[in-house]
Amino acid sequence: MNMKGSSSRHGLAILFIALQFSSILAYPPFHRERNMEYVKSSCNSTAYPRLCYRSLSVYASKINTSPRLLVHTALNVTLRASKSTSRLLVTVSRIHGLEPRVVAAMADCVEVIGDSVDELQQSIGELGRISSSNFSLTMSDVQTWVSAALTDEDTCMDGFAGNNMNGYAKTVVRKRIVKIAHLTSNALALINNYASTQS
């Protein structure tokens, strides 16, 4: 047996497989490009398209080109961010030495962001029950829940209005609340688009 020839053929086979694999990476399948383009074009209708694309493009293969899955994913991304923010607010609210007005504002934020989390969960539950026979009514409910969540996020920030509220708590709260408010706004825009396609 010619070991050298066998080794050479083995090496060529590995090289061929490697080249095939690299070509797959270099030229992604058409459906992947299509899915990414669908997410991008859908995000262009939102108020914060870059954030929208950044937060949803990683789920493009799951979303495919389904407007329902797009909305469902956007709501789940927003819910996860809101839960994380809610936990952070609780932690910050327990910091010793905060001024009384900051403590009060933090308490209000913890409450309304908790409500926002509940409303987002409710909207995801409603979306899961959607069918062709109840589409309009269900989408109206989803729009109501998500709008309420956005209002709660705005209410949290209102509590920190004014220079006398400046400080660590306001800086931390503002950064996180602005992000989830933008995610919620984007989700609502995608929901509105989805609702209008069936009206």
mmCIF file of C-alpha atoms in Angstrom:
data_model
loop_
_atom_site.group_PDB
_atom_site.id
_atom_site.type_symbol
_atom_site.label_atom_id
_atom_site.label_comp_id
_atom_site.label_asym_id
_atom_site.label_seq_id
_atom_site.Cartn_x
_atom_site.Cartn_y
_atom_site.Cartn_z
ATOM 1 C CA MET A 1 0.000 0.000 0.000
ATOM 2 C CA ASN A 2 1.325 3.414 -0.950
ATOM 3 C CA MET A 3 1.058 5.347 2.313
ATOM 4 C CA LYS A 4 2.370 8.506 0.706
ATOM 5 C CA GLY A 5 -0.312 8.458 -1.996
ATOM 6 C CA SER A 6 -3.026 7.723 0.560
ATOM 7 C CA SER A 7 -1.844 10.581 2.756
ATOM 8 C CA SER A 8 -1.799 12.922 -0.227
ATOM 9 C CA ARG A 9 -5.359 11.993 -1.203
ATOM 10 C CA HIS A 10 -6.469 12.428 2.405
ATOM 11 C CA GLY A 11 -4.887 15.872 2.483
ATOM 12 C CA LEU A 12 -6.608 16.850 -0.778
ATOM 13 C CA ALA A 13 -9.963 15.680 0.605
ATOM 14 C CA ILE A 14 -9.527 17.822 3.725
ATOM 15 C CA LEU A 15 -8.517 20.798 1.574
ATOM 16 C CA PHE A 16 -11.589 20.329 -0.633
ATOM 17 C CA ILE A 17 -13.913 20.213 2.393
ATOM 18 C CA ALA A 18 -12.225 23.286 3.882
ATOM 19 C CA LEU A 19 -12.665 25.193 0.606
ATOM 20 C CA GLN A 20 -16.315 24.170 0.416
ATOM 21 C CA PHE A 21 -16.886 25.296 4.010
ATOM 22 C CA SER A 22 -15.140 28.632 3.478
ATOM 23 C CA SER A 23 -17.206 29.275 0.361
ATOM 24 C CA ILE A 24 -20.378 28.691 2.383
ATOM 25 C CA LEU A 25 -19.192 31.240 4.957
ATOM 26 C CA ALA A 26 -18.138 33.733 2.289
ATOM 27 C CA TYR A 27 -21.399 33.419 0.344
ATOM 28 C CA PRO A 28 -24.273 32.846 2.752
ATOM 29 C CA PRO A 29 -27.358 31.105 1.375
ATOM 30 C CA PHE A 30 -29.914 33.248 -0.401
ATOM 31 C CA HIS A 31 -32.548 32.743 2.297
ATOM 32 C CA ARG A 32 -30.207 34.145 4.977
ATOM 33 C CA GLU A 33 -29.647 37.309 2.946
ATOM 34 C CA ARG A 34 -33.381 37.534 2.287
ATOM 35 C CA ASN A 35 -34.191 37.170 6.001
ATOM 36 C CA MET A 36 -31.663 39.851 6.977
ATOM 37 C CA GLU A 37 -33.029 42.178 4.304
ATOM 38 C CA TYR A 38 -36.569 41.592 5.566
ATOM 39 C CA VAL A 39 -35.563 42.612 9.102
ATOM 40 C CA LYS A 40 -33.708 45.655 7.791
ATOM 41 C CA SER A 41 -36.549 46.878 5.573
ATOM 42 C CA SER A 42 -39.070 46.313 8.386
ATOM 43 C CA CYS A 43 -36.891 48.276 10.817
ATOM 44 C CA ASN A 44 -36.758 51.222 8.427
ATOM 45 C CA SER A 45 -40.352 52.023 9.395
ATOM 46 C CA THR A 46 -39.460 52.421 13.078
ATOM 47 C CA ALA A 47 -38.290 55.548 14.909
ATOM 48 C CA TYR A 48 -34.950 53.948 15.817
ATOM 49 C CA PRO A 49 -34.034 51.740 12.844
ATOM 50 C CA ARG A 50 -30.408 51.113 13.828
ATOM 51 C CA LEU A 51 -31.393 49.877 17.284
ATOM 52 C CA CYS A 52 -34.178 47.835 15.727
ATOM 53 C CA TYR A 53 -31.855 46.111 13.259
ATOM 54 C CA ARG A 54 -29.136 45.580 15.847
ATOM 55 C CA SER A 55 -31.559 43.960 18.282
ATOM 56 C CA LEU A 56 -33.437 41.800 15.757
ATOM 57 C CA SER A 57 -30.960 40.845 13.020
ATOM 58 C CA VAL A 58 -29.444 38.104 15.210
ATOM 59 C CA TYR A 59 -32.865 36.398 15.092
ATOM 60 C CA ALA A 60 -33.296 36.778 11.312
ATOM 61 C CA SER A 61 -33.254 33.019 10.642
ATOM 62 C CA LYS A 62 -35.957 32.473 13.277
ATOM 63 C CA ILE A 63 -38.055 35.397 12.022
ATOM 64 C CA ASN A 64 -37.689 34.343 8.378
ATOM 65 C CA THR A 65 -40.048 36.777 6.596
ATOM 66 C CA SER A 66 -42.973 36.387 8.986
ATOM 67 C CA PRO A 67 -44.458 39.657 10.310
ATOM 68 C CA ARG A 68 -45.968 37.782 13.274
ATOM 69 C CA LEU A 69 -42.612 36.275 14.245
ATOM 70 C CA LEU A 70 -40.978 39.684 13.729
ATOM 71 C CA VAL A 71 -43.413 41.278 16.182
ATOM 72 C CA HIS A 72 -43.145 38.365 18.616
ATOM 73 C CA THR A 73 -39.340 38.587 18.599
ATOM 74 C CA ALA A 74 -39.362 42.376 19.021
ATOM 75 C CA LEU A 75 -41.662 42.045 22.039
ATOM 76 C CA ASN A 76 -39.517 39.317 23.603
ATOM 77 C CA VAL A 77 -36.331 41.365 23.124
ATOM 78 C CA THR A 78 -38.074 44.349 24.731
ATOM 79 C CA LEU A 79 -39.402 42.215 27.586
ATOM 80 C CA ARG A 80 -35.945 40.816 28.393
ATOM 81 C CA ALA A 81 -34.440 44.316 28.432
ATOM 82 C CA SER A 82 -37.305 45.569 30.618
ATOM 83 C CA LYS A 83 -36.898 42.742 33.136
ATOM 84 C CA SER A 84 -33.166 43.445 33.337
ATOM 85 C CA THR A 85 -33.859 47.158 33.853
ATOM 86 C CA SER A 86 -36.460 46.393 36.509
ATOM 87 C CA ARG A 87 -33.919 44.352 38.481
ATOM 88 C CA LEU A 88 -31.345 47.148 38.155
ATOM 89 C CA LEU A 89 -33.834 49.742 39.413
ATOM 90 C CA VAL A 90 -34.540 47.650 42.501
ATOM 91 C CA THR A 91 -30.781 47.417 43.180
ATOM 92 C CA VAL A 92 -30.207 51.166 42.719
ATOM 93 C CA SER A 93 -33.229 52.031 44.880
ATOM 94 C CA ARG A 94 -31.575 50.208 47.797
ATOM 95 C CA ILE A 95 -28.399 52.303 47.706
ATOM 96 C CA HIS A 96 -27.865 54.001 51.074
ATOM 97 C CA GLY A 97 -27.616 57.763 51.222
ATOM 98 C CA LEU A 98 -29.972 58.662 48.373
ATOM 99 C CA GLU A 99 -31.867 61.916 48.874
ATOM 100 C CA PRO A 100 -35.550 61.495 49.806
ATOM 101 C CA ARG A 101 -36.796 62.891 46.486
ATOM 102 C CA VAL A 102 -34.556 60.439 44.601
ATOM 103 C CA VAL A 103 -35.787 57.566 46.785
ATOM 104 C CA ALA A 104 -39.383 58.559 45.939
ATOM 105 C CA ALA A 105 -38.628 58.785 42.214
ATOM 106 C CA MET A 106 -36.878 55.411 42.304
ATOM 107 C CA ALA A 107 -39.841 53.823 44.093
ATOM 108 C CA ASP A 108 -42.192 55.171 41.420
ATOM 109 C CA CYS A 109 -39.886 53.845 38.693
ATOM 110 C CA VAL A 110 -39.717 50.385 40.238
ATOM 111 C CA GLU A 111 -43.520 50.302 40.314
ATOM 112 C CA VAL A 112 -44.221 51.589 36.790
ATOM 113 C CA ILE A 113 -41.473 49.535 35.125
ATOM 114 C CA GLY A 114 -42.885 46.501 36.921
ATOM 115 C CA ASP A 115 -46.233 47.416 35.325
ATOM 116 C CA SER A 116 -44.486 47.785 31.962
ATOM 117 C CA VAL A 117 -43.035 44.267 32.265
ATOM 118 C CA ASP A 118 -46.522 42.903 33.041
ATOM 119 C CA GLU A 119 -48.016 44.736 30.049
ATOM 120 C CA LEU A 120 -45.355 43.413 27.680
ATOM 121 C CA GLN A 121 -45.957 39.876 28.975
ATOM 122 C CA GLN A 122 -49.686 40.393 28.455
ATOM 123 C CA SER A 123 -49.100 41.558 24.861
ATOM 124 C CA ILE A 124 -46.971 38.469 24.106
ATOM 125 C CA GLY A 125 -49.700 36.258 25.555
ATOM 126 C CA GLU A 126 -52.330 37.980 23.402
ATOM 127 C CA LEU A 127 -50.186 37.568 20.294
ATOM 128 C CA GLY A 128 -49.926 33.841 20.997
ATOM 129 C CA ARG A 129 -53.720 33.539 20.842
ATOM 130 C CA ILE A 130 -54.092 35.323 17.507
ATOM 131 C CA SER A 131 -56.052 33.726 14.662
ATOM 132 C CA SER A 132 -57.632 34.858 11.410
ATOM 133 C CA SER A 133 -61.038 35.101 13.097
ATOM 134 C CA ASN A 134 -59.940 37.351 15.960
ATOM 135 C CA PHE A 135 -57.010 39.150 14.313
ATOM 136 C CA SER A 136 -58.250 42.753 14.511
ATOM 137 C CA LEU A 137 -59.493 42.503 18.093
ATOM 138 C CA THR A 138 -56.331 40.761 19.318
ATOM 139 C CA MET A 139 -54.018 43.216 17.565
ATOM 140 C CA SER A 140 -55.964 46.090 19.092
ATOM 141 C CA ASP A 141 -55.374 44.575 22.534
ATOM 142 C CA VAL A 142 -51.665 44.099 21.799
ATOM 143 C CA GLN A 143 -51.384 47.730 20.678
ATOM 144 C CA THR A 144 -53.116 48.866 23.880
ATOM 145 C CA TRP A 145 -50.782 46.844 26.137
ATOM 146 C CA VAL A 146 -47.601 47.993 24.397
ATOM 147 C CA SER A 147 -48.742 51.629 24.337
ATOM 148 C CA ALA A 148 -49.387 51.384 28.087
ATOM 149 C CA ALA A 149 -45.872 49.970 28.601
ATOM 150 C CA LEU A 150 -44.392 52.905 26.694
ATOM 151 C CA THR A 151 -46.406 55.361 28.811
ATOM 152 C CA ASP A 152 -45.094 53.729 31.998
ATOM 153 C CA GLU A 153 -41.511 54.103 30.779
ATOM 154 C CA ASP A 154 -42.109 57.792 30.082
ATOM 155 C CA THR A 155 -43.661 58.182 33.541
ATOM 156 C CA CYS A 156 -40.491 56.791 35.130
ATOM 157 C CA MET A 157 -38.325 59.377 33.365
ATOM 158 C CA ASP A 158 -40.712 62.215 34.227
ATOM 159 C CA GLY A 159 -40.006 61.549 37.905
ATOM 160 C CA PHE A 160 -36.354 62.488 37.338
ATOM 161 C CA ALA A 161 -37.036 65.758 35.502
ATOM 162 C CA GLY A 162 -35.140 68.830 36.704
ATOM 163 C CA ASN A 163 -31.527 69.543 37.587
ATOM 164 C CA ASN A 164 -32.155 68.936 41.291
ATOM 165 C CA MET A 165 -32.527 65.235 40.432
ATOM 166 C CA ASN A 166 -29.112 65.018 38.760
ATOM 167 C CA GLY A 167 -26.747 62.371 40.071
ATOM 168 C CA TYR A 168 -25.806 58.708 39.840
ATOM 169 C CA ALA A 169 -29.356 57.346 40.141
ATOM 170 C CA LYS A 170 -30.701 59.598 37.374
ATOM 171 C CA THR A 171 -27.773 58.789 35.070
ATOM 172 C CA VAL A 172 -28.235 55.026 35.496
ATOM 173 C CA VAL A 173 -32.016 55.182 35.233
ATOM 174 C CA ARG A 174 -32.062 57.452 32.195
ATOM 175 C CA LYS A 175 -29.636 55.309 30.200
ATOM 176 C CA ARG A 176 -31.612 52.122 30.755
ATOM 177 C CA ILE A 177 -35.100 53.599 30.490
ATOM 178 C CA VAL A 178 -34.293 55.413 27.241
ATOM 179 C CA LYS A 179 -33.138 52.128 25.720
ATOM 180 C CA ILE A 180 -36.213 50.128 26.692
ATOM 181 C CA ALA A 181 -38.465 53.029 25.649
ATOM 182 C CA HIS A 182 -36.821 53.000 22.212
ATOM 183 C CA LEU A 183 -37.170 49.207 21.983
ATOM 184 C CA THR A 184 -40.832 49.490 22.996
ATOM 185 C CA SER A 185 -41.435 52.263 20.461
ATOM 186 C CA ASN A 186 -39.894 50.114 17.727
ATOM 187 C CA ALA A 187 -41.965 47.083 18.743
ATOM 188 C CA LEU A 188 -45.122 49.212 18.646
ATOM 189 C CA ALA A 189 -44.279 50.479 15.146
ATOM 190 C CA LEU A 190 -43.805 46.886 13.925
ATOM 191 C CA ILE A 191 -47.084 45.905 15.609
ATOM 192 C CA ASN A 192 -48.901 48.776 13.896
ATOM 193 C CA ASN A 193 -47.459 47.713 10.536
ATOM 194 C CA TYR A 194 -48.540 44.123 11.101
ATOM 195 C CA ALA A 195 -52.032 45.217 12.158
ATOM 196 C CA SER A 196 -52.432 47.381 9.044
ATOM 197 C CA THR A 197 -51.572 44.510 6.665
ATOM 198 C CA GLN A 198 -54.678 42.597 7.708
ATOM 199 C CA SER A 199 -57.120 45.480 8.026
#
